[in-house]
Amino acid sequence: MEVKIGISDSPRELVINSGQTPEEVEAMVSEALSGTGGVVALTDEKGRKFLIQASKVAYVEIGTATSGRVGFAAV
């Protein structure tokens, strides 16, 4: 699942491919933004951990959980 995080004062967004469910990501981000955490911590599919200061998060876009696609595509 793709998670896009906009960082304030930065022209680029952070894109993470996470193995977590959309509900898990939403819960972690909500907890951090409510003031109890202070840091948004996400782990991608390769095991890399991303720590983002909650006060710098401008927006979070949570994609849908994707299942493996099977088939042929026209190239």
Protein backbone atom coordinates (compact mmCIF):
# COMPACT_ATOMS: atom_id res chain seq x y z
CA MET A 1 0.00 0.00 0.00
CA GLU A 2 1.32 3.43 -0.93
CA VAL A 3 1.47 6.18 1.70
CA LYS A 4 2.27 9.76 0.65
CA ILE A 5 3.29 12.26 3.31
CA GLY A 6 3.56 15.97 2.62
CA ILE A 7 6.19 17.74 4.71
CA SER A 8 5.75 21.43 5.49
CA ASP A 9 8.48 23.70 4.04
CA SER A 10 9.47 20.96 1.57
CA PRO A 11 8.53 20.93 -2.12
CA ARG A 12 8.58 17.13 -2.32
CA GLU A 13 6.44 14.50 -0.66
CA LEU A 14 7.66 11.32 1.00
CA VAL A 15 6.28 8.16 -0.65
CA ILE A 16 6.43 4.89 1.31
CA ASN A 17 5.28 1.45 0.18
CA SER A 18 4.05 -0.01 3.44
CA GLY A 19 3.03 -3.56 4.23
CA GLN A 20 0.70 -2.33 6.97
CA THR A 21 -3.05 -2.06 6.55
CA PRO A 22 -4.67 1.34 5.91
CA GLU A 23 -6.29 1.17 9.35
CA GLU A 24 -2.91 0.60 11.07
CA VAL A 25 -1.32 3.53 9.24
CA GLU A 26 -4.26 5.80 10.02
CA ALA A 27 -4.13 4.86 13.71
CA MET A 28 -0.38 5.55 13.95
CA VAL A 29 -0.65 8.90 12.15
CA SER A 30 -3.69 9.98 14.19
CA GLU A 31 -1.95 9.10 17.45
CA ALA A 32 1.16 11.06 16.51
CA LEU A 33 -0.80 14.10 15.31
CA SER A 34 -3.01 14.18 18.41
CA GLY A 35 0.03 15.09 20.48
CA THR A 36 0.63 11.83 22.33
CA GLY A 37 3.42 10.61 20.04
CA GLY A 38 5.18 13.59 18.51
CA VAL A 39 6.75 11.38 15.83
CA VAL A 40 5.10 9.51 12.97
CA ALA A 41 6.93 6.18 12.58
CA LEU A 42 6.28 4.05 9.49
CA THR A 43 8.06 0.96 8.15
CA ASP A 44 8.21 0.16 4.45
CA GLU A 45 8.08 -3.26 2.76
CA LYS A 46 11.90 -3.51 2.79
CA GLY A 47 12.07 -3.01 6.56
CA ARG A 48 13.31 0.59 6.46
CA LYS A 49 11.88 2.78 9.20
CA PHE A 50 10.85 6.38 8.57
CA LEU A 51 10.47 8.84 11.46
CA ILE A 52 8.75 12.13 10.70
CA GLN A 53 8.25 14.92 13.21
CA ALA A 54 4.48 15.19 13.62
CA SER A 55 4.49 18.99 13.68
CA LYS A 56 6.01 19.01 10.16
CA VAL A 57 3.35 16.76 8.59
CA ALA A 58 1.21 18.78 6.17
CA TYR A 59 -0.94 15.91 4.87
CA VAL A 60 -1.05 12.11 4.63
CA GLU A 61 -2.54 10.26 1.67
CA ILE A 62 -3.24 6.59 2.39
CA GLY A 63 -3.74 4.39 -0.67
CA THR A 64 -5.87 1.29 -0.76
CA ALA A 65 -4.44 -2.11 0.03
CA THR A 66 -3.56 -3.63 -3.31
CA SER A 67 -3.77 -7.29 -4.10
CA GLY A 68 -1.46 -8.88 -6.64
CA ARG A 69 -2.56 -8.23 -10.20
CA VAL A 70 -2.58 -11.09 -12.64
CA GLY A 71 -2.96 -10.73 -16.36
CA PHE A 72 -1.53 -9.23 -19.46
CA ALA A 73 -1.26 -5.58 -20.35
CA ALA A 74 -0.85 -3.91 -23.70
CA VAL A 75 2.53 -2.27 -23.92
